[in-house]
Tab-separated table of C-alpha atoms in Angstrom:
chain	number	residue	atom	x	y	z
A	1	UNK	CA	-35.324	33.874	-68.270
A	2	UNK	CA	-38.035	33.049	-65.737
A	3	UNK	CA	-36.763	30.079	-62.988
A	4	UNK	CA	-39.395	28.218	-61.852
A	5	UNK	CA	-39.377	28.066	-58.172
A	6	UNK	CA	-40.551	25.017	-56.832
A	7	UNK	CA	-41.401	25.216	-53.037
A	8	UNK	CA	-40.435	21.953	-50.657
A	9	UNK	CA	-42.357	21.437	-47.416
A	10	UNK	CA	-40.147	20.983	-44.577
A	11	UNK	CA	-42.183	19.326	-41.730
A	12	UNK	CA	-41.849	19.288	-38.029
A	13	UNK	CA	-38.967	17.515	-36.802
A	14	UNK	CA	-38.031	17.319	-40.512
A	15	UNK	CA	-35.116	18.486	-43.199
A	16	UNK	CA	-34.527	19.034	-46.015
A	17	UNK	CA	-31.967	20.263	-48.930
A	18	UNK	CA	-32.691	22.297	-52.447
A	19	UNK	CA	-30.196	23.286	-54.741
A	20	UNK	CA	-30.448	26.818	-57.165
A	21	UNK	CA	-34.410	27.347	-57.848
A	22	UNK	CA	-35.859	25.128	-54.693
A	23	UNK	CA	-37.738	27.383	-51.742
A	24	UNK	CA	-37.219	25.481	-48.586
A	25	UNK	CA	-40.199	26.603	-46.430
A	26	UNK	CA	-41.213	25.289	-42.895
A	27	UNK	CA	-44.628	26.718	-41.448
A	28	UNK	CA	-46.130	27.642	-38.288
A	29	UNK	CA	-42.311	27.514	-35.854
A	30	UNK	CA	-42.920	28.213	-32.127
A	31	UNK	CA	-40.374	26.690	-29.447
A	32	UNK	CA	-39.012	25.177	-32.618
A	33	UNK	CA	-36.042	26.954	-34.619
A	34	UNK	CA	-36.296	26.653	-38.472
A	35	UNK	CA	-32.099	26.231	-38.678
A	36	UNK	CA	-30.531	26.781	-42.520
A	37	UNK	CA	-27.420	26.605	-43.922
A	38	UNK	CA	-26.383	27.758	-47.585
A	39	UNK	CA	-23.643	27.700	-49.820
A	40	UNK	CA	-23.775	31.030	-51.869
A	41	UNK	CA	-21.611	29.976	-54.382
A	42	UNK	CA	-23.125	26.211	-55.579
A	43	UNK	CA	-26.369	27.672	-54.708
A	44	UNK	CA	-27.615	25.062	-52.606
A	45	UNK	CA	-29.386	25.257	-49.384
A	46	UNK	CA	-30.525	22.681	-46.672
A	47	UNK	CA	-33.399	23.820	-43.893
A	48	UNK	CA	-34.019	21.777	-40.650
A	49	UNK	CA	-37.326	22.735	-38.527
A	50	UNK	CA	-35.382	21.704	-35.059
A	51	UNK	CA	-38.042	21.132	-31.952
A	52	UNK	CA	-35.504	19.923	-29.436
A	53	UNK	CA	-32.269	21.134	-28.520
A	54	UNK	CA	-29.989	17.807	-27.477
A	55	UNK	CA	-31.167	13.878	-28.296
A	56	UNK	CA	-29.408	13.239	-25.098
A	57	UNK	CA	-32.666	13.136	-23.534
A	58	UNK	CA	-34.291	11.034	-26.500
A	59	UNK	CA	-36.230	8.057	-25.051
A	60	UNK	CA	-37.491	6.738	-28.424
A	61	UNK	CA	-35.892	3.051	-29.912
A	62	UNK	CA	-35.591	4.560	-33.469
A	63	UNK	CA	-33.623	8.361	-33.217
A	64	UNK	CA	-35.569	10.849	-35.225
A	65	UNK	CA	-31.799	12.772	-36.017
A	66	UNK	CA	-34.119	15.870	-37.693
A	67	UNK	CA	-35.541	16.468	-34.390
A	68	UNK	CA	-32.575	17.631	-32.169
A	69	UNK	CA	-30.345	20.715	-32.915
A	70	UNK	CA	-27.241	18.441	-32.243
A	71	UNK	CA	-27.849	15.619	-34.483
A	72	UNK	CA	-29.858	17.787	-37.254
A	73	UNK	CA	-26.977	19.713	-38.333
A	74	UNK	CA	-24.425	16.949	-39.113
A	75	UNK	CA	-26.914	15.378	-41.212
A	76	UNK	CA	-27.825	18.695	-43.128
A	77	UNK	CA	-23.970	19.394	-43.464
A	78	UNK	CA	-23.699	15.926	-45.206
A	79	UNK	CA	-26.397	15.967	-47.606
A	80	UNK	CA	-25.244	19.925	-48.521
A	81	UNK	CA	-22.327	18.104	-49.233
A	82	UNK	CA	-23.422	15.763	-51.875
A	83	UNK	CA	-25.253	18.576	-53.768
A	84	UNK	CA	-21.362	19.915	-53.817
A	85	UNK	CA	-21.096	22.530	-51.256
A	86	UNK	CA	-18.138	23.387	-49.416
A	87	UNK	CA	-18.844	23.349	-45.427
A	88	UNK	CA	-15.896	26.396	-45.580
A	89	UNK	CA	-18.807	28.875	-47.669
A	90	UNK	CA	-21.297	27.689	-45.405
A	91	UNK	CA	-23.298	30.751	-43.887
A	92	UNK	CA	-26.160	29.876	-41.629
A	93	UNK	CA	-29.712	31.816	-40.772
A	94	UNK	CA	-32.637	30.813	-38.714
A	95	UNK	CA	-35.622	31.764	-36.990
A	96	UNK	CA	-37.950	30.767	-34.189
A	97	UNK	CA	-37.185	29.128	-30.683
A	98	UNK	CA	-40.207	31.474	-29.198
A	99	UNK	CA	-42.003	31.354	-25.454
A	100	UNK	CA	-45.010	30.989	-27.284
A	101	UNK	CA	-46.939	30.619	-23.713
A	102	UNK	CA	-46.465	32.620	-20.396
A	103	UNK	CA	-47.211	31.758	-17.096
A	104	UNK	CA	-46.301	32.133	-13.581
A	105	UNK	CA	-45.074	28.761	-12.826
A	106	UNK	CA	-42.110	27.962	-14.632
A	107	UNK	CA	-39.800	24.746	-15.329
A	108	UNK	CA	-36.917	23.597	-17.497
A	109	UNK	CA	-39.521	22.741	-20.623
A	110	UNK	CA	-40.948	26.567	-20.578
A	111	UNK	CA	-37.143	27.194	-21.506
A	112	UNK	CA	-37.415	24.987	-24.383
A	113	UNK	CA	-37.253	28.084	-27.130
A	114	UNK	CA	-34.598	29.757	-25.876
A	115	UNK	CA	-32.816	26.375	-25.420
A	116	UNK	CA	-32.859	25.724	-28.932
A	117	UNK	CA	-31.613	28.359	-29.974
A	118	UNK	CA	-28.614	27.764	-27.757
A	119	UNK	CA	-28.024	24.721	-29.075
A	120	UNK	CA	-28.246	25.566	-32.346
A	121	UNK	CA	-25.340	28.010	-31.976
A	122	UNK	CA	-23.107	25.614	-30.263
A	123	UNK	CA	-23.506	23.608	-33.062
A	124	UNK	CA	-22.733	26.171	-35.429
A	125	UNK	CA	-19.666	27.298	-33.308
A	126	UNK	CA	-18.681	23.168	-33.134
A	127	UNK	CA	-18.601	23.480	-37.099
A	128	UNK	CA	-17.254	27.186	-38.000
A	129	UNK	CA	-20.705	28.157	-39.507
A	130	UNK	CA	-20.828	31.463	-39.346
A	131	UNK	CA	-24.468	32.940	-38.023
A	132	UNK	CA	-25.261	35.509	-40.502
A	133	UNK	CA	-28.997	36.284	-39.483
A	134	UNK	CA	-30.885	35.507	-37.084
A	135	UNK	CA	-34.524	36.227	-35.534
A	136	UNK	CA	-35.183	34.219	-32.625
A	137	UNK	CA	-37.411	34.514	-29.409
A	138	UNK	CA	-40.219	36.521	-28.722
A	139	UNK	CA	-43.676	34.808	-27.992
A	140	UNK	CA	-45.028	34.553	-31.429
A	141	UNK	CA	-45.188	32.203	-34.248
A	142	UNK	CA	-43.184	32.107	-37.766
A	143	UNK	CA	-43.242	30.759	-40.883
A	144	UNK	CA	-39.755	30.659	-42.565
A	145	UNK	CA	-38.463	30.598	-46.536
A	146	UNK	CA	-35.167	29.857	-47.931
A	147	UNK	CA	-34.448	30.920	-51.195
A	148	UNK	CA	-31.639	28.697	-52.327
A	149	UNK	CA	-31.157	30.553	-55.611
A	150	UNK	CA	-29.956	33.943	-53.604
A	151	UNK	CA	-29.802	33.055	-50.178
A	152	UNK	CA	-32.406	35.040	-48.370
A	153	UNK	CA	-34.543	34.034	-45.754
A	154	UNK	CA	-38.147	35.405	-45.459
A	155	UNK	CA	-39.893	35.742	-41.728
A	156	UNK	CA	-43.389	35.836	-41.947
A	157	UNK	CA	-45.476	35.886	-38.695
A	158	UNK	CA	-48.937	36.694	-37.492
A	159	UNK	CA	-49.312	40.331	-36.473
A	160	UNK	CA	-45.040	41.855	-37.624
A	161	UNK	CA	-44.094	42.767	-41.198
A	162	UNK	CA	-42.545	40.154	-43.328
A	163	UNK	CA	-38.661	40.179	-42.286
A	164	UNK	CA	-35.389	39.349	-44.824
A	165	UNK	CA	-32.599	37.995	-43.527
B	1	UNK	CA	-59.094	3.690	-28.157
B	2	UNK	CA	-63.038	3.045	-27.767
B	3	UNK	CA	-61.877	3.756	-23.748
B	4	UNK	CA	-60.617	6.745	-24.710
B	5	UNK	CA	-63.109	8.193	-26.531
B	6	UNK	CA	-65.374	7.387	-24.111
B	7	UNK	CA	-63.145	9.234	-21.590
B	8	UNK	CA	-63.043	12.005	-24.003
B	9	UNK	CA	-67.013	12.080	-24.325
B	10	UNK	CA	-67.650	12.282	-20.713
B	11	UNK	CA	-65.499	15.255	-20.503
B	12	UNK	CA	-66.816	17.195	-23.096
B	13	UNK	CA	-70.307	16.555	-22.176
B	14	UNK	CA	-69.446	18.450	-18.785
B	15	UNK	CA	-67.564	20.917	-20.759
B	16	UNK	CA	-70.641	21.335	-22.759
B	17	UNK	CA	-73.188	21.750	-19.818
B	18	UNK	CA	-70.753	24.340	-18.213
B	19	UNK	CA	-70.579	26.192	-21.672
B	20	UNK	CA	-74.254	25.895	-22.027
B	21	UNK	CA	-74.955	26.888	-18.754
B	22	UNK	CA	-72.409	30.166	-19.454
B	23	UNK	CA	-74.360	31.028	-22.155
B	24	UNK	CA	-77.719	30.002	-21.272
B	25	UNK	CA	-78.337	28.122	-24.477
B	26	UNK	CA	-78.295	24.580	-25.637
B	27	UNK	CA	-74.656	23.543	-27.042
B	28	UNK	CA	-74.067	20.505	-28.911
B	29	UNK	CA	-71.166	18.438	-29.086
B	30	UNK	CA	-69.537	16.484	-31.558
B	31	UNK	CA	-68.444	13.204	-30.850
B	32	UNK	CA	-64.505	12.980	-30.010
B	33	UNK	CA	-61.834	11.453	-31.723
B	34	UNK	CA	-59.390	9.432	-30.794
B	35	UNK	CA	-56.141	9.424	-32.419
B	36	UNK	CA	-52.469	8.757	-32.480
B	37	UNK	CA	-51.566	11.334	-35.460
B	38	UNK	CA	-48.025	12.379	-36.493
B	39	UNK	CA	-47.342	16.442	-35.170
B	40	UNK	CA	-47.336	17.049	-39.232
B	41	UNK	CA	-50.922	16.672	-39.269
B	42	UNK	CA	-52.071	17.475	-35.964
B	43	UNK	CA	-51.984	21.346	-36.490
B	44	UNK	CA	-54.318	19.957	-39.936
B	45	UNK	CA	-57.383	19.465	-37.727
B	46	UNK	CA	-57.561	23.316	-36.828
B	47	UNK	CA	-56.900	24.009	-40.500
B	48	UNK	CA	-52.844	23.109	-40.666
B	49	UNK	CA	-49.741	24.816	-39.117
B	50	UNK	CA	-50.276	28.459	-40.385
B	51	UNK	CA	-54.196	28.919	-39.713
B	52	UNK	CA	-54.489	31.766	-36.924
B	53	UNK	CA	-56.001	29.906	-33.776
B	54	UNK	CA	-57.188	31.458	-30.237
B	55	UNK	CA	-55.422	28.578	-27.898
B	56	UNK	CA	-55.794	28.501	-24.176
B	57	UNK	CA	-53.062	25.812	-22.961
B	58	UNK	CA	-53.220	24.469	-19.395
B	59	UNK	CA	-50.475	22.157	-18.582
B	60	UNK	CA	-52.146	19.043	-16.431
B	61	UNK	CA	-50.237	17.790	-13.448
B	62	UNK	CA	-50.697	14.891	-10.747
B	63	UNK	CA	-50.822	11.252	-12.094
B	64	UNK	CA	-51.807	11.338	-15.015
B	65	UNK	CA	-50.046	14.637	-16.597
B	66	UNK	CA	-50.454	15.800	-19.883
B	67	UNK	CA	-51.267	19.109	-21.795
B	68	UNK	CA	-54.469	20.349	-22.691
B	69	UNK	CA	-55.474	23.130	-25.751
B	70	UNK	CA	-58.795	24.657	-26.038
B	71	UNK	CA	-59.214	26.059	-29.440
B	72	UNK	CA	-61.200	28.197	-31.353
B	73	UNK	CA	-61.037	30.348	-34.579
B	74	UNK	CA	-60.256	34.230	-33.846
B	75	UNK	CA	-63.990	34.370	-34.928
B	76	UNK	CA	-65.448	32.186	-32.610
B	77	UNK	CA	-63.599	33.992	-29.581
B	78	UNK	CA	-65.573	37.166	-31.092
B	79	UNK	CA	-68.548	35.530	-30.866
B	80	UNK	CA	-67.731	34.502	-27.765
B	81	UNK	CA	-67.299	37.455	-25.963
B	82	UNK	CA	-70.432	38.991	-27.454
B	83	UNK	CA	-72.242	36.415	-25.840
B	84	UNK	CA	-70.890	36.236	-22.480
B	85	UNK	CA	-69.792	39.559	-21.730
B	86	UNK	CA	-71.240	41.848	-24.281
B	87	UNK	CA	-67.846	42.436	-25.365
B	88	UNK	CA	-68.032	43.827	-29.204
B	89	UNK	CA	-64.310	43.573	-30.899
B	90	UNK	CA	-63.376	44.785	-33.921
B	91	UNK	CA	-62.494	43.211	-37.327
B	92	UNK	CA	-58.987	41.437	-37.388
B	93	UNK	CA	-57.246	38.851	-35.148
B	94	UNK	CA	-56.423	41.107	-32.682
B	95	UNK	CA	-57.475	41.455	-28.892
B	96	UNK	CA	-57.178	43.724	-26.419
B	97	UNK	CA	-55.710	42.722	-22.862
B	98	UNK	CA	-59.123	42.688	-21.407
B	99	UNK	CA	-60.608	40.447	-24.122
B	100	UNK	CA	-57.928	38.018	-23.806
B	101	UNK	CA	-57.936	38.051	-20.117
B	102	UNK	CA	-61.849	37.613	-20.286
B	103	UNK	CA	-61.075	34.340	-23.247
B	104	UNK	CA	-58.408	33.316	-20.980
B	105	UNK	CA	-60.840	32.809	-18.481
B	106	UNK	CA	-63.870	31.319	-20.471
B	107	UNK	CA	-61.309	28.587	-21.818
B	108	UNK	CA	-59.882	28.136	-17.900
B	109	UNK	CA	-63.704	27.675	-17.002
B	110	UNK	CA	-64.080	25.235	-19.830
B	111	UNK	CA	-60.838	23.390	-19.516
B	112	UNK	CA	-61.223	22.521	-16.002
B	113	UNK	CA	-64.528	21.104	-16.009
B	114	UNK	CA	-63.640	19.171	-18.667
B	115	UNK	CA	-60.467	17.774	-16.610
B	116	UNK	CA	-62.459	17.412	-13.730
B	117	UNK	CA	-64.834	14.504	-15.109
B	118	UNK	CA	-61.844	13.093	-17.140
B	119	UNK	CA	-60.508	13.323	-13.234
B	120	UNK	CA	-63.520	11.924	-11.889
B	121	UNK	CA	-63.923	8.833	-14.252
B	122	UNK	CA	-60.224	7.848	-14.357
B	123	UNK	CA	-60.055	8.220	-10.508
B	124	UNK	CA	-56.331	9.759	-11.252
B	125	UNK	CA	-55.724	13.319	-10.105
B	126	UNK	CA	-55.188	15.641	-13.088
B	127	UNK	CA	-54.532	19.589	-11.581
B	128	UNK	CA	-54.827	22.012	-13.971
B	129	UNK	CA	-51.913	24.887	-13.782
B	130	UNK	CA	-52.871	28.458	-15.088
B	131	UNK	CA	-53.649	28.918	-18.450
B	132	UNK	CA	-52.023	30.414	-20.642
B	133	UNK	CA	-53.240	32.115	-24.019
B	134	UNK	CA	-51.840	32.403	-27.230
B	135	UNK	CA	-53.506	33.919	-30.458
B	136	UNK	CA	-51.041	33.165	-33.232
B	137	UNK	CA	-50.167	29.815	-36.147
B	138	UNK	CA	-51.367	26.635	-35.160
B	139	UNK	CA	-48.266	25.489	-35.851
B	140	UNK	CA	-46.274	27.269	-33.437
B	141	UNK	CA	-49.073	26.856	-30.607
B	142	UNK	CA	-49.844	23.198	-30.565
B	143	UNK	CA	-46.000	22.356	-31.220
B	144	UNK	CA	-45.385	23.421	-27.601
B	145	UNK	CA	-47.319	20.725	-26.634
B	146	UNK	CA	-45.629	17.904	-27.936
B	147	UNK	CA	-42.198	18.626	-26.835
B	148	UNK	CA	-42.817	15.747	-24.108
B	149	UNK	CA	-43.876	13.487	-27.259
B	150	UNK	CA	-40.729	14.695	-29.237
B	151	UNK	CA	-38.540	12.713	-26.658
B	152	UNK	CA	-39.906	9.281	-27.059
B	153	UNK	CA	-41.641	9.732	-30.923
B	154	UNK	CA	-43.223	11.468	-33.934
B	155	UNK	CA	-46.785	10.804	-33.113
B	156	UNK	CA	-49.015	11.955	-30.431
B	157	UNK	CA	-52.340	11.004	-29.164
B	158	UNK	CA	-55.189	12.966	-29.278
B	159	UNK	CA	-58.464	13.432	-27.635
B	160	UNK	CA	-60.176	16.149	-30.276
B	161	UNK	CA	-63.580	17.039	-29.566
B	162	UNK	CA	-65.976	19.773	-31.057
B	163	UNK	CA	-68.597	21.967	-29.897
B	164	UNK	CA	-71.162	23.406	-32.057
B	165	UNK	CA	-73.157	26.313	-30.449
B	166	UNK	CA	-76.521	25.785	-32.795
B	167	UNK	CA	-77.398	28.904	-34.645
B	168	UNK	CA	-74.632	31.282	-33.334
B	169	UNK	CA	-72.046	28.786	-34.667
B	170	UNK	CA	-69.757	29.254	-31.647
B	171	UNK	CA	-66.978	26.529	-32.605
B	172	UNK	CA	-64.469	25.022	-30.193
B	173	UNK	CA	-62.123	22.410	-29.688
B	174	UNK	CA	-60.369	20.360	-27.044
B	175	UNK	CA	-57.095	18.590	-27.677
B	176	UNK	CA	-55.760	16.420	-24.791
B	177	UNK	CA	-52.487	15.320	-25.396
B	178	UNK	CA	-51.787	13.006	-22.695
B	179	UNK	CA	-47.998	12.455	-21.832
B	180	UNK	CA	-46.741	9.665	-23.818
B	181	UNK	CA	-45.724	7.909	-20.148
B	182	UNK	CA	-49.802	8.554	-19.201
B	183	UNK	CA	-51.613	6.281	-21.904
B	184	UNK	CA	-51.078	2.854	-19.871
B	185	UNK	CA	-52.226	5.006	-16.678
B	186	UNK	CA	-55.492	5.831	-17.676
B	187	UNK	CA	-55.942	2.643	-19.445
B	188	UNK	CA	-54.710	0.947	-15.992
B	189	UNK	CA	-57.156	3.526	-14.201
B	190	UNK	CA	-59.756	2.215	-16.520
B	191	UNK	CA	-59.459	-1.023	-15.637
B	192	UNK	CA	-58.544	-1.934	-19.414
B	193	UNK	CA	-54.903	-3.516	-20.176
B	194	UNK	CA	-52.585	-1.801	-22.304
B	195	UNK	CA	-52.124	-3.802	-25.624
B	196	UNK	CA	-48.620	-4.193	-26.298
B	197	UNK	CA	-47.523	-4.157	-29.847
């Protein structure tokens, strides 16, 4: 039998969940880390495209929770939840948090890649999520896919072969 | 806004001259726009967040900080370099280290003129740091700058204006992304108040 595949958009600052038969894709990740957790056994899958690692420093009234590595993956850990998946099968992947920019000078926001992707594991650690795959850093772009019906997550960037994770 | 894009004219009309003048040949310019856009569709006015963009970033500092992209297709930069240096590069969206160093430098020269009559009108100091170049999704490049508007928002503002290089079709943009903290300064600077919503 053929599945169709239905791909959902996952924007900047943005999540989202699929169960068996969704693609969860998020395009064009620099500083940002495309963070996903899945459930191998209900199938489901939930992708966050994270652009900031702690809303600690949020100045804005109304908290954008997709947005920040600490409040993104509560909220994606919840809604796996409804579709029925088990936070204790949870395995997580992700991509991204690149220095997509060099230059002599250098402050605190030029560390924002790397930064994410520290935060992202703390999180991860917080929740007993094991980090099965990863492909962080570097100084180029990449556009990420999560195929909730097995589980693997496709890399594709500018000028490097396509990657599975 | 109307401010703004006036702002936005002025400096791409001295951005223009110093292109023209670079190449020797008459460069027109398309009139700016002026919007507040969420990120989704910023990376949409360079053809959305996957396109392959040449970006030269220069991160503006003083009073009224914020970060400025000069963008053009891998194609343009081509024809770019042709033009200005006789540099011939081959097919695909690669460069070599002296091409990019020699794009870096024709999108520092651009860049800071047009900061320094943005400078000039607003009376605020705006320093340009060193650029930096990226070739790569526009996703990934113009994300980096709106980390400062990912504190405080989803939207940014955005000063986008084009240059059309007649026949040769040499195609750029400017995006000033002021810091979100900035807007009321260059309104103030402008001697127009801030509406409050």
């Amino acid at each position: 039998m053929i599945e169709e595949k239905s791909i959902i958009k996952v924007g900047m600052a943005d999540l989202n969940v699929s169960t068996s038969g969704g693609i969860l894709r998020t395009t064009g990740l620099g500083s940002c880390v495309g963070l996903t957790l899945y459930d191998p056994v209900q199938k489901v899958g939930g992708m966050a495209h994270v652009m900031l690692p702690s809303s600690a420093i949020a100045r804005e009234g109304q908290l954008n929770l997709a947005k920040y590595a600490d409040t993104a993956l509560p909220i994606l850990l919840n809604k796996l939840r409804e579709l029925g998946a088990s936070p204790l099968r949870l395995v997580a992947k992700m991509a991204g948090g690149a220095q997509m920019f060099t230059f002599a000078g250098s402050g605190d926001s030029m560390r924002i890649g790397p930064r994410n992707v520290e935060s992202c594991k703390e999180g991860l650690q917080q929740m007993n999520i094991p980090l099965i795959g990863e492909d962080t850093g570097g100084n180029y772009g990449r556009t990420v896919e999560l195929d909730c019906t097995t589980g693997k997550f496709t890399i594709r960037s500018v000028q490097k072969e396509i990657k599975e994770l | 806004m109307d401010v703004l894009k006036e702002v936005g004219n002025i400096g791409a009309g001295n951005a223009a001259t110093a292109l023209s003048q670079l190449l020797n040949k008459p460069i027109d310019m398309a009139v700016p726009k002026v919007q507040l856009l969420p990120f989704e569709e910023i990376a949409d006015c360079v053809g959305g967040p996957e396109a392959i963009v040449l970006a030269v970033f220069l991160r503006v500092e003083g009073e009224a900080p914020g970060n400025l992209f000069f963008i053009m297709t891998p194609e343009a930069g081509k024809k770019l370099l042709k033009r200005l240096a006789g540099i011939e590069v081959e097919e695909g969206d690669s460069f070599n280290e002296m091409e990019q160093s020699a794009l870096s430098e024709i999108g520092n020269i651009l860049a800071g003129s047009y900061l320094s009559s943005l400078a000039d009108f607003t009376r605020l100091s705006m320093t340009p740091t060193v650029p930096g170049l990226a070739i790569d999704m526009a996703g990934a490049v113009l994300g980096y700058g709106l980390l400062q508007f990912g504190e405080m928002g989803d939207d940014a503002l955005l000063i986008n204006t084009t240059f059309l290089e007649g026949q040769y079709e040499v195609e750029g943009q400017f995006f000033l992304i002021p810091d979100p903290q900035t807007f009321a300064q260059i309104f103030e600077a402008l001697g127009v108040p801030l509406e409050h919503d």
